[in-house]
Amino acid sequence: MAEGALRCSQGHSFDVAKQGYVNLLRGAAKFSADTAEMVAARADFLAAGHFAPIAGALAALARETAPAPTGGDPGCVVDIGGGTGYHLARVMSEFPGSEGVLLDISKFAARRAARTHPRISAVVADAWAELPFADGAASVVLNVFAPRNPAELRRMLRPEGVLLVVTPRPDHLRELVEALGLLRVDEQKDERLADRFSAHFTEVARERSRSTMTLDHQAVPQLVGMGPNAWHQQGERLKERVALLPEPCDVTLSVTLTAYRPLI
């Protein structure tokens, strides 16, 4: 890394933005990036602690499964599709000697992630394309509600490393799905994930995290507006539907956390 820029062995140079992130995105991406409004909604919602059970369970699983060299810290921790850096920052607290790298397609997310933690670097790149990491660069890779490219994830992970994937369960946000017309979780999501990963990884641990969030009428639109449902909801119609919900509203938080080792 040169002052104010990243340089590769082939002579390419990428400036570090004043907000602290690097944009490596070239050409059209497969999916649309989160907007500034979506990222702001996510930052506010996560700051309120509603997803703390997920972050805590992820950090605990990382501590249990990460490679443990002399000194106690595994090395580089990478979050693919990491958004604002909320989950990565929590995991980094478990490994005080490690460095973290967050990749997201949204420059607005990367800006926030770069300020989330002093040991996190943020990169704008497409998770569906070739990932900007050397072979075996990462010891721990996180993937929380994000795109997954198994072959690339395997390539960038050390042989003894671990990939931690968080996916929603069918009852995730069930109180809001019908009331607000949200996207449904595939009943076979875990099985489909296992099939996709079987050529590159072996599953070593799986656990479920289920809790209840208590949300007011400000938090519910933030939850809807911070993810893929934001592309399918109209503002006024959403306000009307939220107004019909009880306040506060109890909402199920239900996910599967799976740990994978690379196939050798």
Short mmCIF file of C-alpha atoms in Angstrom, two decimals:
data_model
loop_
_atom_site.label_atom_id
_atom_site.label_comp_id
_atom_site.label_asym_id
_atom_site.label_seq_id
_atom_site.Cartn_x
_atom_site.Cartn_y
_atom_site.Cartn_z
CA MET A 1 0.00 0.00 0.00
CA ALA A 2 1.36 3.38 -1.02
CA GLU A 3 0.35 6.57 0.73
CA GLY A 4 -3.31 7.18 -0.06
CA ALA A 5 -3.60 4.30 -2.53
CA LEU A 6 -3.46 0.54 -3.03
CA ARG A 7 -1.14 -0.82 -5.71
CA CYS A 8 -1.00 -4.33 -7.10
CA SER A 9 1.95 -6.24 -8.60
CA GLN A 10 0.71 -5.42 -12.11
CA GLY A 11 0.93 -1.70 -11.47
CA HIS A 12 -2.73 -0.87 -10.99
CA SER A 13 -3.50 1.82 -8.43
CA PHE A 14 -6.69 2.39 -6.44
CA ASP A 15 -7.09 5.54 -4.40
CA VAL A 16 -8.26 5.37 -0.81
CA ALA A 17 -11.32 7.64 -0.53
CA LYS A 18 -11.30 10.35 2.09
CA GLN A 19 -13.97 8.36 3.96
CA GLY A 20 -11.46 5.52 4.37
CA TYR A 21 -12.59 2.88 1.87
CA VAL A 22 -11.22 1.61 -1.47
CA ASN A 23 -13.41 1.14 -4.55
CA LEU A 24 -12.34 -1.87 -6.64
CA LEU A 25 -15.62 -2.20 -8.54
CA ARG A 26 -15.14 -2.30 -12.28
CA GLY A 27 -18.01 -2.59 -14.75
CA ALA A 28 -21.61 -3.54 -14.06
CA ALA A 29 -22.39 -5.61 -10.98
CA LYS A 30 -24.84 -8.52 -10.93
CA PHE A 31 -27.15 -6.88 -8.39
CA SER A 32 -28.03 -3.33 -7.37
CA ALA A 33 -26.10 -1.82 -4.49
CA ASP A 34 -27.83 -0.66 -1.32
CA THR A 35 -28.73 3.01 -1.49
CA ALA A 36 -27.73 5.69 1.01
CA GLU A 37 -31.25 5.49 2.49
CA MET A 38 -31.06 1.71 2.90
CA VAL A 39 -27.67 1.92 4.58
CA ALA A 40 -28.85 4.68 6.93
CA ALA A 41 -31.88 2.58 7.91
CA ARG A 42 -29.61 -0.39 8.61
CA ALA A 43 -27.17 1.64 10.67
CA ASP A 44 -29.95 3.06 12.84
CA PHE A 45 -31.69 -0.29 13.28
CA LEU A 46 -28.51 -2.17 14.18
CA ALA A 47 -27.32 0.59 16.52
CA ALA A 48 -30.48 0.00 18.56
CA GLY A 49 -29.27 -3.55 19.27
CA HIS A 50 -32.12 -5.46 17.64
CA PHE A 51 -29.72 -7.89 15.93
CA ALA A 52 -27.40 -8.22 18.93
CA PRO A 53 -28.38 -11.90 19.44
CA ILE A 54 -27.14 -12.72 15.94
CA ALA A 55 -23.89 -10.80 16.37
CA GLY A 56 -23.27 -12.44 19.74
CA ALA A 57 -23.93 -15.94 18.43
CA LEU A 58 -21.70 -15.29 15.41
CA ALA A 59 -18.85 -14.01 17.56
CA ALA A 60 -19.12 -17.05 19.86
CA LEU A 61 -19.09 -19.45 16.90
CA ALA A 62 -16.08 -17.64 15.44
CA ARG A 63 -14.19 -18.03 18.71
CA GLU A 64 -15.07 -21.74 18.87
CA THR A 65 -14.18 -22.63 15.27
CA ALA A 66 -11.44 -20.20 14.16
CA PRO A 67 -7.93 -21.62 13.73
CA ALA A 68 -5.92 -20.97 16.88
CA PRO A 69 -2.22 -20.38 16.18
CA THR A 70 0.24 -19.42 18.88
CA GLY A 71 -0.84 -16.05 20.24
CA GLY A 72 -4.55 -16.78 20.12
CA ASP A 73 -5.65 -14.75 17.08
CA PRO A 74 -6.39 -16.49 13.77
CA GLY A 75 -5.22 -13.80 11.35
CA CYS A 76 -7.25 -11.98 8.71
CA VAL A 77 -11.04 -11.92 9.20
CA VAL A 78 -13.07 -11.08 6.07
CA ASP A 79 -16.76 -10.20 5.86
CA ILE A 80 -18.31 -10.70 2.42
CA GLY A 81 -21.33 -8.45 1.88
CA GLY A 82 -20.74 -7.02 5.33
CA GLY A 83 -22.80 -3.84 5.02
CA THR A 84 -22.06 -1.29 7.73
CA GLY A 85 -19.60 -3.55 9.57
CA TYR A 86 -21.84 -4.27 12.56
CA HIS A 87 -21.27 -8.04 12.65
CA LEU A 88 -17.59 -7.87 11.72
CA ALA A 89 -16.89 -5.34 14.47
CA ARG A 90 -18.47 -7.68 17.02
CA VAL A 91 -16.37 -10.61 15.81
CA MET A 92 -13.21 -8.48 15.82
CA SER A 93 -13.72 -7.88 19.53
CA GLU A 94 -13.00 -11.60 20.00
CA PHE A 95 -9.64 -11.34 18.20
CA PRO A 96 -7.75 -8.24 19.39
CA GLY A 97 -4.65 -9.09 17.34
CA SER A 98 -6.39 -9.69 14.01
CA GLU A 99 -7.15 -7.39 11.10
CA GLY A 100 -10.56 -7.27 9.42
CA VAL A 101 -11.55 -6.57 5.82
CA LEU A 102 -15.14 -5.87 4.80
CA LEU A 103 -16.35 -6.18 1.23
CA ASP A 104 -19.63 -4.70 0.03
CA ILE A 105 -20.99 -3.58 -3.31
CA SER A 106 -22.41 -0.37 -1.81
CA LYS A 107 -20.07 2.57 -1.41
CA PHE A 108 -22.44 3.98 1.19
CA ALA A 109 -22.05 0.84 3.29
CA ALA A 110 -18.28 0.86 2.85
CA ARG A 111 -18.07 4.46 4.05
CA ARG A 112 -19.77 3.55 7.30
CA ALA A 113 -17.88 0.27 7.71
CA ALA A 114 -14.53 2.04 7.41
CA ARG A 115 -15.42 4.04 10.54
CA THR A 116 -16.94 1.19 12.51
CA HIS A 117 -13.77 -0.28 14.00
CA PRO A 118 -10.09 0.75 13.99
CA ARG A 119 -8.97 -2.64 12.66
CA ILE A 120 -11.47 -2.87 9.80
CA SER A 121 -10.65 -1.90 6.21
CA ALA A 122 -13.55 -1.51 3.76
CA VAL A 123 -13.57 -2.40 0.07
CA VAL A 124 -16.24 -1.82 -2.59
CA ALA A 125 -16.40 -4.89 -4.84
CA ASP A 126 -18.84 -7.40 -6.32
CA ALA A 127 -19.25 -10.57 -4.22
CA TRP A 128 -20.36 -12.50 -7.34
CA ALA A 129 -17.17 -11.70 -9.25
CA GLU A 130 -13.61 -12.79 -8.56
CA LEU A 131 -12.92 -11.66 -5.02
CA PRO A 132 -9.98 -9.25 -4.52
CA PHE A 133 -8.05 -11.53 -2.17
CA ALA A 134 -5.03 -13.74 -2.68
CA ASP A 135 -5.39 -17.49 -2.39
CA GLY A 136 -5.54 -18.50 1.27
CA ALA A 137 -5.54 -14.89 2.48
CA ALA A 138 -8.27 -15.27 5.10
CA SER A 139 -8.47 -17.35 8.26
CA VAL A 140 -12.11 -16.53 9.01
CA VAL A 141 -14.75 -15.50 6.46
CA LEU A 142 -18.16 -14.18 7.49
CA ASN A 143 -21.25 -14.19 5.32
CA VAL A 144 -24.37 -12.76 6.96
CA PHE A 145 -27.51 -12.48 4.80
CA ALA A 146 -25.20 -11.89 1.83
CA PRO A 147 -24.34 -13.30 -1.62
CA ARG A 148 -22.27 -16.50 -1.64
CA ASN A 149 -19.82 -17.64 -4.30
CA PRO A 150 -18.58 -21.00 -2.92
CA ALA A 151 -15.64 -21.48 -5.28
CA GLU A 152 -14.24 -18.01 -4.57
CA LEU A 153 -14.84 -18.31 -0.83
CA ARG A 154 -12.92 -21.60 -0.86
CA ARG A 155 -10.06 -20.08 -2.84
CA MET A 156 -9.51 -17.17 -0.48
CA LEU A 157 -9.71 -19.25 2.71
CA ARG A 158 -6.75 -20.94 4.36
CA PRO A 159 -6.93 -24.77 4.48
CA GLU A 160 -7.46 -24.68 8.25
CA GLY A 161 -9.75 -21.65 8.12
CA VAL A 162 -13.48 -21.41 8.71
CA LEU A 163 -16.41 -19.92 6.81
CA LEU A 164 -19.34 -18.78 8.95
CA VAL A 165 -22.66 -18.33 7.15
CA VAL A 166 -25.82 -16.81 8.66
CA THR A 167 -29.13 -17.38 6.87
CA PRO A 168 -32.72 -16.57 7.84
CA ARG A 169 -35.06 -19.39 8.84
CA PRO A 170 -38.64 -19.74 7.53
CA ASP A 171 -40.08 -18.18 10.70
CA HIS A 172 -37.77 -15.16 10.53
CA LEU A 173 -39.88 -11.96 10.85
CA ARG A 174 -43.01 -14.10 10.58
CA GLU A 175 -45.20 -11.48 12.32
CA LEU A 176 -44.39 -8.99 9.56
CA VAL A 177 -44.38 -11.19 6.47
CA GLU A 178 -48.15 -11.36 6.06
CA ALA A 179 -48.95 -7.98 7.62
CA LEU A 180 -46.53 -6.04 5.42
CA GLY A 181 -46.25 -8.30 2.39
CA LEU A 182 -42.55 -9.08 2.90
CA LEU A 183 -40.47 -11.60 0.98
CA ARG A 184 -40.74 -15.13 2.32
CA VAL A 185 -37.80 -17.33 3.25
CA ASP A 186 -37.47 -20.52 1.21
CA GLU A 187 -38.48 -23.52 3.35
CA GLN A 188 -35.58 -25.47 1.84
CA LYS A 189 -32.99 -22.71 2.21
CA ASP A 190 -30.64 -24.63 4.52
CA GLU A 191 -30.73 -27.72 2.28
CA ARG A 192 -30.08 -25.67 -0.85
CA LEU A 193 -27.15 -23.96 0.85
CA ALA A 194 -25.66 -27.31 1.87
CA ASP A 195 -25.95 -28.60 -1.70
CA ARG A 196 -24.23 -25.53 -3.17
CA PHE A 197 -21.36 -25.74 -0.71
CA SER A 198 -20.80 -29.50 -0.78
CA ALA A 199 -18.26 -29.40 -3.63
CA HIS A 200 -16.01 -26.94 -1.78
CA PHE A 201 -16.69 -27.23 1.97
CA THR A 202 -17.62 -29.62 4.73
CA GLU A 203 -20.00 -28.56 7.49
CA VAL A 204 -18.49 -28.71 10.96
CA ALA A 205 -21.11 -26.97 13.10
CA ARG A 206 -24.67 -25.75 12.81
CA GLU A 207 -26.81 -23.95 15.35
CA ARG A 208 -29.98 -21.93 15.47
CA SER A 209 -30.54 -18.57 17.11
CA ARG A 210 -34.11 -17.60 17.86
CA SER A 211 -35.26 -14.62 19.92
CA THR A 212 -37.90 -11.89 19.95
CA MET A 213 -37.38 -8.27 19.00
CA THR A 214 -39.68 -5.60 20.39
CA LEU A 215 -40.07 -2.93 17.71
CA ASP A 216 -41.89 0.38 17.64
CA HIS A 217 -43.37 1.98 14.54
CA GLN A 218 -40.08 3.71 13.79
CA ALA A 219 -37.99 0.54 13.92
CA VAL A 220 -40.29 -1.54 11.70
CA PRO A 221 -39.81 0.65 8.57
CA GLN A 222 -36.07 0.68 9.26
CA LEU A 223 -36.06 -3.12 9.28
CA VAL A 224 -38.02 -3.25 6.02
CA GLY A 225 -35.94 -0.50 4.43
CA MET A 226 -32.51 -1.93 5.20
CA GLY A 227 -32.67 -5.08 3.08
CA PRO A 228 -34.11 -6.60 -0.11
CA ASN A 229 -37.67 -5.80 0.94
CA ALA A 230 -36.81 -2.13 0.35
CA TRP A 231 -36.90 -2.78 -3.41
CA HIS A 232 -40.48 -4.09 -3.22
CA GLN A 233 -42.22 -1.74 -0.80
CA GLN A 234 -43.91 1.57 -1.57
CA GLY A 235 -43.51 4.28 1.05
CA GLU A 236 -47.09 5.34 1.62
CA ARG A 237 -48.48 1.82 1.46
CA LEU A 238 -45.87 0.65 3.94
CA LYS A 239 -46.76 3.48 6.34
CA GLU A 240 -50.41 2.47 6.17
CA ARG A 241 -49.62 -1.16 6.92
CA VAL A 242 -47.22 -0.33 9.77
CA ALA A 243 -49.88 1.91 11.37
CA LEU A 244 -52.14 -1.15 11.68
CA LEU A 245 -49.55 -3.09 13.70
CA PRO A 246 -49.62 -3.08 17.50
CA GLU A 247 -47.04 -0.82 19.12
CA PRO A 248 -44.74 -2.10 20.33
CA CYS A 249 -44.75 -5.15 18.07
CA ASP A 250 -43.01 -8.43 18.96
CA VAL A 251 -41.14 -9.84 15.95
CA THR A 252 -39.33 -13.18 15.65
CA LEU A 253 -35.60 -13.14 14.94
CA SER A 254 -34.69 -16.60 13.67
CA VAL A 255 -31.50 -17.63 11.85
CA THR A 256 -29.22 -20.57 11.18
CA LEU A 257 -25.48 -20.20 11.77
CA THR A 258 -23.32 -22.73 9.93
CA ALA A 259 -19.55 -23.25 10.12
CA TYR A 260 -17.68 -24.78 7.19
CA ARG A 261 -14.12 -26.01 6.64
CA PRO A 262 -12.58 -26.06 3.17
CA LEU A 263 -12.29 -29.42 1.46
CA ILE A 264 -8.62 -30.28 1.05
#
